[in-house]
mmCIF file of C-alpha atoms in Angstrom:
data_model
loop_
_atom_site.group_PDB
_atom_site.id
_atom_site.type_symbol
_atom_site.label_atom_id
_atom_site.label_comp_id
_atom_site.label_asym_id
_atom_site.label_seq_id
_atom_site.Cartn_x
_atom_site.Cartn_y
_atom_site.Cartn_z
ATOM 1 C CA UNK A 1 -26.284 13.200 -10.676
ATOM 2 C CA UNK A 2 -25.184 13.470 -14.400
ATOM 3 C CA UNK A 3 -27.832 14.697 -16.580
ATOM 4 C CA UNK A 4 -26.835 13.836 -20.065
ATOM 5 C CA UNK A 5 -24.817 10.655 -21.625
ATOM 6 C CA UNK A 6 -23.260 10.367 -24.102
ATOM 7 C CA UNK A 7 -24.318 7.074 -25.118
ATOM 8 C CA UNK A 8 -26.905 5.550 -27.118
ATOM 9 C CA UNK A 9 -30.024 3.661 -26.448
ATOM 10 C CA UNK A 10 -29.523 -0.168 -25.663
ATOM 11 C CA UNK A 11 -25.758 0.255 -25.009
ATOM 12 C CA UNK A 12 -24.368 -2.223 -22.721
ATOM 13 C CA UNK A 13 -22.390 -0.769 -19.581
ATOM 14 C CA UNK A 14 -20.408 -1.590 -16.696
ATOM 15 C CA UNK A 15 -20.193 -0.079 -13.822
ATOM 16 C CA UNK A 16 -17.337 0.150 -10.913
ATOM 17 C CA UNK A 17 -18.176 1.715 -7.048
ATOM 18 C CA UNK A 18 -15.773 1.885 -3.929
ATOM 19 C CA UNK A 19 -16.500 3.107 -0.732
ATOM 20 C CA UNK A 20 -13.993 3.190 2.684
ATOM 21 C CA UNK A 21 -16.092 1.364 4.680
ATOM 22 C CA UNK A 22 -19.217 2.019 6.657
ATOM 23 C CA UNK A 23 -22.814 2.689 5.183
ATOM 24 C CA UNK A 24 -22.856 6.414 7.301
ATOM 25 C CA UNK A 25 -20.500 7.679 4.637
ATOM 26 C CA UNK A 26 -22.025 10.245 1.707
ATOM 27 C CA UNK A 27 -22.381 7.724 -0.782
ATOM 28 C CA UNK A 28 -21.830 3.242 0.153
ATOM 29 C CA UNK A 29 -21.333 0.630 -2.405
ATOM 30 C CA UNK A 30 -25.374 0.147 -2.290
ATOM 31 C CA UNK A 31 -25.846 3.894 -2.579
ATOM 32 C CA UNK A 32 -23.769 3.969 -5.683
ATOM 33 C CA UNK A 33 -25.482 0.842 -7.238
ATOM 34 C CA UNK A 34 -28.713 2.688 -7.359
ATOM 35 C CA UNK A 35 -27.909 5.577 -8.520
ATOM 36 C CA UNK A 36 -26.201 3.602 -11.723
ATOM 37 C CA UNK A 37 -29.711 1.712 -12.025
ATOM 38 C CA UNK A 38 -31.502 4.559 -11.908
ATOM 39 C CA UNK A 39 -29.190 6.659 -14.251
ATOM 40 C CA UNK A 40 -28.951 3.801 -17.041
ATOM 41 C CA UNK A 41 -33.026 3.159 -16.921
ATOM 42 C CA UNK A 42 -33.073 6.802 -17.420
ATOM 43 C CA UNK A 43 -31.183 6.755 -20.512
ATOM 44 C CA UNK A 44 -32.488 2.880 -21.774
ATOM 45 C CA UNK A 45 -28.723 1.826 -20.997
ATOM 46 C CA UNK A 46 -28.014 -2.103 -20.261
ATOM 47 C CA UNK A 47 -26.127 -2.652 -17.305
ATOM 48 C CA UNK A 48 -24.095 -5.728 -17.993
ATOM 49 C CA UNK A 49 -22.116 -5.678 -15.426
ATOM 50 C CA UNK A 50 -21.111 -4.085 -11.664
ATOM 51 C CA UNK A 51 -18.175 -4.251 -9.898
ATOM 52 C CA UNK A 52 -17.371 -3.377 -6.332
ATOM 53 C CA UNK A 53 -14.608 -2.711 -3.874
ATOM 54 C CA UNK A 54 -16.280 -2.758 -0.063
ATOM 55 C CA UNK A 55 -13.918 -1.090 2.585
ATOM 56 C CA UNK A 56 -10.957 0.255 0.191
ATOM 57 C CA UNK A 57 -8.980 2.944 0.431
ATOM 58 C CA UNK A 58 -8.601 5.179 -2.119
ATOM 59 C CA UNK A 59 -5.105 5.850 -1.711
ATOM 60 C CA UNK A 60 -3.899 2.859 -3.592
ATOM 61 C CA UNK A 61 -4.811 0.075 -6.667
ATOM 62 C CA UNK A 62 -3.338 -2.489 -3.988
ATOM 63 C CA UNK A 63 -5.993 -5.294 -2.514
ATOM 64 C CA UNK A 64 -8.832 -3.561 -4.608
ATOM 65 C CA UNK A 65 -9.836 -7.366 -6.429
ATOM 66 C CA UNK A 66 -12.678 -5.664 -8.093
ATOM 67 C CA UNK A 67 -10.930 -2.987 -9.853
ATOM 68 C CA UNK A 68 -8.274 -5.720 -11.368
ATOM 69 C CA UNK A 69 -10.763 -7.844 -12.205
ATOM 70 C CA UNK A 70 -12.607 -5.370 -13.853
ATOM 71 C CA UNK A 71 -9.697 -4.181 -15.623
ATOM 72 C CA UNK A 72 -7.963 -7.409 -16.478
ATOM 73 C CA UNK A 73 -11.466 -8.161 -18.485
ATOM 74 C CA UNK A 74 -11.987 -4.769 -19.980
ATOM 75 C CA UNK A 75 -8.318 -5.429 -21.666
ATOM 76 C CA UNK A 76 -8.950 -8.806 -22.644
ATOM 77 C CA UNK A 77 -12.370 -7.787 -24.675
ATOM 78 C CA UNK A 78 -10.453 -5.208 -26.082
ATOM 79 C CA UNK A 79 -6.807 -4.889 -27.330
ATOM 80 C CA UNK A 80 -7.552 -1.919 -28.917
ATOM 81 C CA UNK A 81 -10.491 0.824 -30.143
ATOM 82 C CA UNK A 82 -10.551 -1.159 -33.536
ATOM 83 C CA UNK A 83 -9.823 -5.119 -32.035
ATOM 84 C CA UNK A 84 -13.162 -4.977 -29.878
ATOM 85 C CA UNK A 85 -15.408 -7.918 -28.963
ATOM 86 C CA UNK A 86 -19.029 -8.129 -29.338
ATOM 87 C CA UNK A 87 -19.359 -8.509 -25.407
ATOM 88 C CA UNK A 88 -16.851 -5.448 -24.450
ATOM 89 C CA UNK A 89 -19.249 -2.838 -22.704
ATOM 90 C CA UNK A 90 -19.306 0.931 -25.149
ATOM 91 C CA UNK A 91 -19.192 2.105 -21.572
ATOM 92 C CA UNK A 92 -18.122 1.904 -17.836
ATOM 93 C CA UNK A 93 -19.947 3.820 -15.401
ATOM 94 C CA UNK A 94 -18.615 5.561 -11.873
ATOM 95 C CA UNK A 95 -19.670 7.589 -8.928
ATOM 96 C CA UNK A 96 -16.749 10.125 -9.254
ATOM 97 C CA UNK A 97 -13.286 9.854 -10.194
ATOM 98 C CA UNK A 98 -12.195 10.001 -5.945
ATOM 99 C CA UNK A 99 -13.906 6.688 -6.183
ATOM 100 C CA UNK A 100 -11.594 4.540 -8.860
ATOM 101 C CA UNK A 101 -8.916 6.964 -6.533
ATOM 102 C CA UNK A 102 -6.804 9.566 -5.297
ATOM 103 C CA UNK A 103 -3.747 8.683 -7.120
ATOM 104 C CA UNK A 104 -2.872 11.446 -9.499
ATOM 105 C CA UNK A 105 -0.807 9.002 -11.590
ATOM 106 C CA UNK A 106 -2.849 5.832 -10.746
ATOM 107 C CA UNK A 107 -5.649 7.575 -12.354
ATOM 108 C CA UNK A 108 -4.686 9.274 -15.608
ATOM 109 C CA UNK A 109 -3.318 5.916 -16.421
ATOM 110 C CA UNK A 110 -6.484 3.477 -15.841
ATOM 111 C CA UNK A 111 -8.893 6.339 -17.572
ATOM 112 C CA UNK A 112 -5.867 6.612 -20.926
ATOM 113 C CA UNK A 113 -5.388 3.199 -20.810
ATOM 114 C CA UNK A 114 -9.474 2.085 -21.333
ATOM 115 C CA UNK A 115 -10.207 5.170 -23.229
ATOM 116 C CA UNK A 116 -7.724 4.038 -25.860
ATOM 117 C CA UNK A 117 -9.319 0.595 -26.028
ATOM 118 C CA UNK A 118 -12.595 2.186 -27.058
ATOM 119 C CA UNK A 119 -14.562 2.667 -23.833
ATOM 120 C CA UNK A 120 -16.544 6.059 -22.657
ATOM 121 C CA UNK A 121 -15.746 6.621 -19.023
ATOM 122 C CA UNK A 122 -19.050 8.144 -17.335
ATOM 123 C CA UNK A 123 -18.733 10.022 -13.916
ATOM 124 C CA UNK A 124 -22.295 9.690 -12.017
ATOM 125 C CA UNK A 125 -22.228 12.917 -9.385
ATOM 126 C CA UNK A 126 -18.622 14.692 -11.356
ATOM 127 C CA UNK A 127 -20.437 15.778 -14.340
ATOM 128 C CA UNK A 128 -17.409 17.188 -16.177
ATOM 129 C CA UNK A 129 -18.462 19.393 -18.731
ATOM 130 C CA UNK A 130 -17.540 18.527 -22.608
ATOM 131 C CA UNK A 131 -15.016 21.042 -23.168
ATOM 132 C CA UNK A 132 -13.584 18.978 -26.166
ATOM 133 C CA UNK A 133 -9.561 18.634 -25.786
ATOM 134 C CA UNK A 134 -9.906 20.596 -22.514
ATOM 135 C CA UNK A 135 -12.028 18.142 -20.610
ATOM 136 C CA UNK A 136 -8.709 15.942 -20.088
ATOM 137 C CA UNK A 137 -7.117 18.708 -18.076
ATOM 138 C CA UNK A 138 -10.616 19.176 -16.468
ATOM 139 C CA UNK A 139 -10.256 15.514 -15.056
ATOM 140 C CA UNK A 140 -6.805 15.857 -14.374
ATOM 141 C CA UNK A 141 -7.570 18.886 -11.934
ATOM 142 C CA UNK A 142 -10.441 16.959 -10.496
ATOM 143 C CA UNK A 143 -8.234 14.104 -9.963
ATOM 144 C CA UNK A 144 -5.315 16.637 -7.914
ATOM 145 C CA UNK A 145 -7.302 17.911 -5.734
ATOM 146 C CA UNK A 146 -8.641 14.372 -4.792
ATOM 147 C CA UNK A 147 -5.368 13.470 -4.330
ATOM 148 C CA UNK A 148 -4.668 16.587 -1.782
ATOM 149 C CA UNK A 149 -7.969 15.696 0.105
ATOM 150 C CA UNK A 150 -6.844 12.637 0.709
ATOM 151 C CA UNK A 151 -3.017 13.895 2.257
ATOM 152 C CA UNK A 152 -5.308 16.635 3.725
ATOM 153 C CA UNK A 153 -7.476 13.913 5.765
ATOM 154 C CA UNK A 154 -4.141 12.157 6.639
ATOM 155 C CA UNK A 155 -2.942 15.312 8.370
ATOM 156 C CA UNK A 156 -5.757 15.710 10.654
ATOM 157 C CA UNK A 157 -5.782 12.492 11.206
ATOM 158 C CA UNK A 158 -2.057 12.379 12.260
ATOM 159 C CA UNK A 159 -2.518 15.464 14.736
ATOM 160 C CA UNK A 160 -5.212 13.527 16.454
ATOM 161 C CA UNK A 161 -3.464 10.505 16.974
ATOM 162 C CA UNK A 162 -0.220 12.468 18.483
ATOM 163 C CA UNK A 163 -2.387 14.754 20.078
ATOM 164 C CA UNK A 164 -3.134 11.204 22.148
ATOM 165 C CA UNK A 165 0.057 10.178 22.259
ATOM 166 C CA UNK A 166 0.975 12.970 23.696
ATOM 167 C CA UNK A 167 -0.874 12.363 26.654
ATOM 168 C CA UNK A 168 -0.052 8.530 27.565
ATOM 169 C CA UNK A 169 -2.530 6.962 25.353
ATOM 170 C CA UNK A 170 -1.425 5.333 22.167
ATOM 171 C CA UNK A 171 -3.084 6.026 18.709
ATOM 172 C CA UNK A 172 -2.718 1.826 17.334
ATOM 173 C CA UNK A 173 -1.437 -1.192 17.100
ATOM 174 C CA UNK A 174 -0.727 -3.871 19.067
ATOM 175 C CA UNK A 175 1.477 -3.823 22.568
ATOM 176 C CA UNK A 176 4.999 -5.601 22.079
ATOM 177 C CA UNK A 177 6.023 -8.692 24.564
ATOM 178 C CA UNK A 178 5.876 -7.426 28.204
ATOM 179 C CA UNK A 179 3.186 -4.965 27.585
ATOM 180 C CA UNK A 180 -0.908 -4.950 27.377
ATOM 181 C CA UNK A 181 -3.189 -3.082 26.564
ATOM 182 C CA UNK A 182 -5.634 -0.511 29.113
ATOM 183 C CA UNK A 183 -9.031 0.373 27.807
ATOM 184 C CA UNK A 184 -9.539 3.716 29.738
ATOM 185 C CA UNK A 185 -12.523 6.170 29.155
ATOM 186 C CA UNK A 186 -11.093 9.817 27.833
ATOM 187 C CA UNK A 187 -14.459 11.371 27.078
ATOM 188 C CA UNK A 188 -17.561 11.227 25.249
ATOM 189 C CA UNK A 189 -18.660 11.491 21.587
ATOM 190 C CA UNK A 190 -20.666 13.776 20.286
ATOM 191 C CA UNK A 191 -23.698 11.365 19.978
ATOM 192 C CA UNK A 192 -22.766 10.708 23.998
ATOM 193 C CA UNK A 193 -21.153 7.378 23.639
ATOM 194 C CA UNK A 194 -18.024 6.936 25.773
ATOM 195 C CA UNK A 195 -14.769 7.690 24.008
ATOM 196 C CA UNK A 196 -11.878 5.442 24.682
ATOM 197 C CA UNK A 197 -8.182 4.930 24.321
ATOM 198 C CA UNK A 198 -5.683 2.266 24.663
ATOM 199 C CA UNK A 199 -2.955 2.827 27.574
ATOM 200 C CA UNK A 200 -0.087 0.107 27.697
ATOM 201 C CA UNK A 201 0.755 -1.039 30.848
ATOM 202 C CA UNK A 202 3.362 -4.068 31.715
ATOM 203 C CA UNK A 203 1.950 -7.372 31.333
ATOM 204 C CA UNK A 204 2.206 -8.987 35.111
ATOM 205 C CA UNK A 205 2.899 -12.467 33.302
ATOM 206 C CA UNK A 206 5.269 -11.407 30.640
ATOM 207 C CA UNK A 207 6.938 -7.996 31.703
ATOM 208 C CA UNK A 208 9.479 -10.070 34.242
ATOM 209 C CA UNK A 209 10.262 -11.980 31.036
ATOM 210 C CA UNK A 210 11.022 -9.049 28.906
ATOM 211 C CA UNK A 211 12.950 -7.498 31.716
ATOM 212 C CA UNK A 212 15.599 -10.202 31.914
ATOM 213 C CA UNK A 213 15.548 -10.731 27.963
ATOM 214 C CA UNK A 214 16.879 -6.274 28.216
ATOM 215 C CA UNK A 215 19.356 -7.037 31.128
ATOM 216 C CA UNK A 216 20.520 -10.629 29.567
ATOM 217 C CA UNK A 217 21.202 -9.200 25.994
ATOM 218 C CA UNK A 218 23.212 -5.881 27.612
ATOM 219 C CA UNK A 219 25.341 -8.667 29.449
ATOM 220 C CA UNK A 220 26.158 -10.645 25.879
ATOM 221 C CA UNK A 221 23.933 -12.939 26.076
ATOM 222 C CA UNK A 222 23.223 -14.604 22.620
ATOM 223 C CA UNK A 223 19.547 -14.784 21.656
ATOM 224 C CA UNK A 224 19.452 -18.897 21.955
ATOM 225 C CA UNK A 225 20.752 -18.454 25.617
ATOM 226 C CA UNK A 226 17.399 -15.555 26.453
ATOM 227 C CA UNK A 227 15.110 -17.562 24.620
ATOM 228 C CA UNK A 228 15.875 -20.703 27.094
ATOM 229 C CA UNK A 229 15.471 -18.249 29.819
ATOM 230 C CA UNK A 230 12.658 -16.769 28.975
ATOM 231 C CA UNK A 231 10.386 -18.620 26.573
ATOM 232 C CA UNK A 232 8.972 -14.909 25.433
ATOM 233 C CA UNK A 233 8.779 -16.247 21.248
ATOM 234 C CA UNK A 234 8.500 -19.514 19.863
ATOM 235 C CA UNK A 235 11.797 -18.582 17.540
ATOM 236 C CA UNK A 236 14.701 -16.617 18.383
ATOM 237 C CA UNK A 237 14.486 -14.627 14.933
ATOM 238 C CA UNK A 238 11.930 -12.379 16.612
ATOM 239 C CA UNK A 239 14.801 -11.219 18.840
ATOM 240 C CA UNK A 240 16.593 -8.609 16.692
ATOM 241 C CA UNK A 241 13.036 -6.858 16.598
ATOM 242 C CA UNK A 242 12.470 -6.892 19.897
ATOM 243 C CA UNK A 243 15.810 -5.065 20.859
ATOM 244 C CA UNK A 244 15.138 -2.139 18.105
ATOM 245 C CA UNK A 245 12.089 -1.704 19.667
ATOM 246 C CA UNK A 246 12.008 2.107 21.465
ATOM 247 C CA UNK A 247 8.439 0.943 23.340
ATOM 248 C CA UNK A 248 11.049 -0.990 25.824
ATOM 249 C CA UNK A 249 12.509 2.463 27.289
ATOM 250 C CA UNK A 250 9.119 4.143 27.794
ATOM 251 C CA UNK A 251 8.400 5.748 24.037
ATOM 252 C CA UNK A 252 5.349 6.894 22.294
ATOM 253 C CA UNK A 253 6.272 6.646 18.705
ATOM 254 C CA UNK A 254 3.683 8.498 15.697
ATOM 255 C CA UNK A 255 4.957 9.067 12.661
ATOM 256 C CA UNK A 256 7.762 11.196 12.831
ATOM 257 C CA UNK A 257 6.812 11.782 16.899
ATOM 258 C CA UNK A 258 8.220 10.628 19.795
ATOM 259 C CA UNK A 259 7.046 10.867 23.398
ATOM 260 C CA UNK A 260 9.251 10.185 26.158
ATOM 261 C CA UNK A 261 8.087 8.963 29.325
ATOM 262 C CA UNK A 262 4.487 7.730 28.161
ATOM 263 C CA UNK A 263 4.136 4.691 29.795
ATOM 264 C CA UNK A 264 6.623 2.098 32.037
ATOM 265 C CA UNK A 265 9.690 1.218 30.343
ATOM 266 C CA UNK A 266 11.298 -2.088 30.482
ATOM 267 C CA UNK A 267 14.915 -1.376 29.883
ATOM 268 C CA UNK A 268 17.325 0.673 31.160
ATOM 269 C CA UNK A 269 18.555 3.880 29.048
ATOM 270 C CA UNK A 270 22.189 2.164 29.973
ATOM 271 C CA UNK A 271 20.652 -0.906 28.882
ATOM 272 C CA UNK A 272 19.341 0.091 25.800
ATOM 273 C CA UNK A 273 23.101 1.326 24.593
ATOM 274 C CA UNK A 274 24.569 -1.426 25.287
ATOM 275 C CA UNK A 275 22.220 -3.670 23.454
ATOM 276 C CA UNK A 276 22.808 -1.557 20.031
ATOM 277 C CA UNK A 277 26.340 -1.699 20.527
ATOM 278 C CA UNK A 278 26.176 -5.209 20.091
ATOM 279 C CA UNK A 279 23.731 -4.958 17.539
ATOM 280 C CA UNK A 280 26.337 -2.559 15.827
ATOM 281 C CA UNK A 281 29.336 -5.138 15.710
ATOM 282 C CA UNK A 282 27.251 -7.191 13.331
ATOM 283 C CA UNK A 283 27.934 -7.192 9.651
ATOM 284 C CA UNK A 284 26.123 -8.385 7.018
ATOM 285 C CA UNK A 285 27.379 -10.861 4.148
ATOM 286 C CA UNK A 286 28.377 -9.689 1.107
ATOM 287 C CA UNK A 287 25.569 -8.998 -1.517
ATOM 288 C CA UNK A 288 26.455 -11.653 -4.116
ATOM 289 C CA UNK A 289 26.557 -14.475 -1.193
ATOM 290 C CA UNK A 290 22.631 -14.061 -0.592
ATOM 291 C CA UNK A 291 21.370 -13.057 -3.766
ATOM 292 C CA UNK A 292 21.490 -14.867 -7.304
ATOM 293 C CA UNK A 293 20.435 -11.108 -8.651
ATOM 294 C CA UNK A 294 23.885 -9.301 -8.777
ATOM 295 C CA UNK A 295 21.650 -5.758 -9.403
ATOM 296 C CA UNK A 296 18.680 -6.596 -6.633
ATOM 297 C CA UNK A 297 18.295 -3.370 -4.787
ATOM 298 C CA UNK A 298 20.665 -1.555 -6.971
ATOM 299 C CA UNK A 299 18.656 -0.703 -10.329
ATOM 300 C CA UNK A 300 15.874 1.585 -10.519
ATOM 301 C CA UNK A 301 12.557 1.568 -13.068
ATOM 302 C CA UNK A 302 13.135 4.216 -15.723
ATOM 303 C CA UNK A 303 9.313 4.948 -15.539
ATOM 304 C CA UNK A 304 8.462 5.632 -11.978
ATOM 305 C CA UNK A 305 11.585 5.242 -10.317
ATOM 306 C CA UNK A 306 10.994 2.450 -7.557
ATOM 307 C CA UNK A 307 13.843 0.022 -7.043
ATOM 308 C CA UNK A 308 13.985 -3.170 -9.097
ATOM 309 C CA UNK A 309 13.913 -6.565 -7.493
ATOM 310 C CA UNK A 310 14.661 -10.003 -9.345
ATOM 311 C CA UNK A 311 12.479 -12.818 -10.272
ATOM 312 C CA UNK A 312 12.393 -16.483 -12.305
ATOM 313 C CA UNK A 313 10.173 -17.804 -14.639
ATOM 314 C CA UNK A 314 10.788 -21.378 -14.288
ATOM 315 C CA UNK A 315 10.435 -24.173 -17.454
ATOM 316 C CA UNK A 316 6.647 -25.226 -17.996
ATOM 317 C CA UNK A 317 4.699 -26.202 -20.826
ATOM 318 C CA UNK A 318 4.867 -22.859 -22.671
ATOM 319 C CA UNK A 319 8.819 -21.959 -21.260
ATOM 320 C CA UNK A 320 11.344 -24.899 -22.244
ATOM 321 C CA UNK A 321 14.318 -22.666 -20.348
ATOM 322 C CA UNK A 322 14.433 -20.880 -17.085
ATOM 323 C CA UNK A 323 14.218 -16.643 -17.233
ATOM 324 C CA UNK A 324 15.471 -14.567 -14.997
ATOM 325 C CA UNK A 325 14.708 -11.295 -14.972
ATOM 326 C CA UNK A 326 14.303 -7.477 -13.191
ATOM 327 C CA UNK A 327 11.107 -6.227 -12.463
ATOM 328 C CA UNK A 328 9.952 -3.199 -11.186
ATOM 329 C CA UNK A 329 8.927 -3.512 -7.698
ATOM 330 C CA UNK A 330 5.821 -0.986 -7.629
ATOM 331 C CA UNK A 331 4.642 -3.379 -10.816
ATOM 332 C CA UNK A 332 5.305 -6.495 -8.733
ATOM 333 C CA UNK A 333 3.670 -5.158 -5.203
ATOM 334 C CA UNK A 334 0.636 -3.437 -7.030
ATOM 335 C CA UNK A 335 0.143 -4.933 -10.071
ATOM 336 C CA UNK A 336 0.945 -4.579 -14.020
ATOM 337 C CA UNK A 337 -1.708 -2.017 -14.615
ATOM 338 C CA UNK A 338 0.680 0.295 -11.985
ATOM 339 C CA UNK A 339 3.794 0.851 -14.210
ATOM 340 C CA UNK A 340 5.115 -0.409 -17.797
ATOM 341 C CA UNK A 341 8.415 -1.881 -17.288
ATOM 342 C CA UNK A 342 7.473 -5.581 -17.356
ATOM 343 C CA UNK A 343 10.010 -7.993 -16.883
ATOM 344 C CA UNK A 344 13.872 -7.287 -18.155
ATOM 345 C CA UNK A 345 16.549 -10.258 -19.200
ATOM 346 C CA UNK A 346 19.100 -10.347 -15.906
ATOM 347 C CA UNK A 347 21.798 -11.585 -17.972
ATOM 348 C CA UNK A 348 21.517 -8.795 -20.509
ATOM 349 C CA UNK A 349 21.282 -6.075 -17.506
ATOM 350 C CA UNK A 350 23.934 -7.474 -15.979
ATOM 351 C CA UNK A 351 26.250 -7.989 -19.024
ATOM 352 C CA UNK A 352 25.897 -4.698 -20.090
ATOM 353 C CA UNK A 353 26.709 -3.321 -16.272
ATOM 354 C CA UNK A 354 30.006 -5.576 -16.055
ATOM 355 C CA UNK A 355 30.973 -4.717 -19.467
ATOM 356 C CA UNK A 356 30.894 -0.901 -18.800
ATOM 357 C CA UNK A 357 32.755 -1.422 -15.335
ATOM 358 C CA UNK A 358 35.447 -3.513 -16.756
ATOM 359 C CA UNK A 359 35.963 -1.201 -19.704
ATOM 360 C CA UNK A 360 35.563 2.313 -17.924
ATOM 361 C CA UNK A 361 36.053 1.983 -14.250
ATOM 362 C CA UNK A 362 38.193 -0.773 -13.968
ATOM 363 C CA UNK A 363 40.748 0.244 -16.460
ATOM 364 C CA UNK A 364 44.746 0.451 -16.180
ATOM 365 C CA UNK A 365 44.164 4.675 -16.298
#
């Protein structure tokens, strides 16, 4: 644990912990906690505040409510290092800097971001060395190879699951119509537990239905006609899923991985083609007849790149007109704190877009 800090006497501090779940792991949410108790009675710090994200992956700022709320507070005590209120914390305490995560880019940003508003950023069990304008790069290093543990876990964890695909047994999920799900015994663990595996098998009840919805649909049989045949969904929308769905000829998909052949299929390979034939001679309607937002797909944040959706901020008290606007899409899945677009005028974007077509592309030359 950290030795030293950097703090004074009295100062008030928060602290923020995450674990992945499970209180067998090196260090839980609990764990964490005490350590901070025990570090700030050490040093006569005041522990204002804790935060903590139970059973989160470190891989993303998405569904983490602690870590927002912790943020959206630290911001709102303090604009700035000068604009600070009496109640923002001089500090925020954490158990390393894989906890707040294993995003390279996820994490220079949150540390910048509150160390420009004035707050000293303690790492519990990192203890980065003050190397004065070097200790930034220190982090930043600290912070990669998190981020490569992390893809490095994900790779053995991949070869595990196709090494049981490749032998019949599938690595998740849930079995599609027609199918259910075996528990079968593979081996033990090394504690001596029994080790088991999912095997799909057809579903006596509803694998006669799925059959006939395969050989109905290769006939040309619209998707209102198999649903009254076969009852499988409550709505016939779930039909264009089911018949892109390789499970139905026997496949074992992981990741990029198929297996052939790894349990019954329900369609015919002859069966299959036909059905995305059919699938093949649709055609969807024209972009501008199903979208108000004439650049929805089609513009790209500056910043980080992701593709740009549109939004409306309709009138209220505080808005007497309504707003339209481009956002960036990783801002609008993960949050604000996760790129700094913000919102962009539509009619403004899309002025300037028509305006260089007409005058450019569409010209007499």
């Amino acid at each position: 644990m950290k030795r030293d800090c950097p703090l004074p006497v009295s100062a008030a501090v928060w602290a923020y912990f995450r674990d992945s779940g499970g209180e067998a792991q090196e260090r839980s949410v609990g764990q964490q906690l005490d350590v901070a108790r025990e570090y700030a009675g050490r040093h006569g710090l005041h522990l204002a505040a804790t935060f903590a994200d139970a059973a989160r992956p470190g891989s993303s700022t998405v569904n983490r409510d602690a870590l927002q709320d912790m943020l959206s507070k630290a911001r709102a005590l303090a604009p700035n290092a000068k604009e600070r209120h009496p109640e923002a914390p001089a500090g925020i305490l954490f158990w390393d800097t894989r906890r707040l995560g294993r995003d390279q880019l996820d994490n220079a940003f949150i540390k910048a971001d509150l160390r420009r508003r004035g707050y000293t950023l303690i790492f519990l069990s990192d203890d980065i060395p003050d190397a004065g304008d070097f200790t930034p790069v220190i982090e930043a290093f600290l912070d990669w190879k998190a981020e490569q543990d992390l893809k490095d876990i994900g790779k053995d964890a991949q070869r595990g699951l196709q090494d049981l695909a490749k032998k019949g047994y599938h690595p998740g999920g849930f079995p599609p119509r027609g199918y259910k799900a075996e528990r079968v015994q593979i081996g033990t663990k090394r504690n001596g537990q029994p080790r088991y595996a999912p095997r799909w098998i057809p579903d006596p009840t509803t694998a006669p239905k799925a059959r006939l919805a395969w050989e109905m649909r290769a006939a040309g049989a619209s998707y209102g006609e198999i649903q009254k045949a076969t009852g499988l969904y409550k709505n016939r929308n779930c039909w264009p899923t089911f018949f892109r769905n390789r499970t139905y000829l026997g496949i074992i998909k992981c990741g990029d991985l198929e297996i052939p052949d790894a349990h019954e299929p329900l369609c015919t390979p002859e069966q299959w083609a036909a059905v995305q034939a059919l699938a093949r001679q649709w055609r969807p309607k024209a972009w501008a007849a199903t979208s108000e937002y004439l650049l929805s797909g089609l513009v790209t944040c500056g910043y980080c790149g992701d593709a740009c959706t549109g939004g409306t901020d309709y009138p209220s008290k505080r808005r007497k007109i309504t707003f339209r606007y481009y956002i960036c899409g990783r801002q609008k899945r993960q949050g604000w704190a996760n790129c700094q677009l913000g919102k962009i005028n539509a009619e403004r974007v899309e002025e300037a877009v028509l305006d260089r077509i007409l005058n450019q592309v569409l010209t007499i030359e």
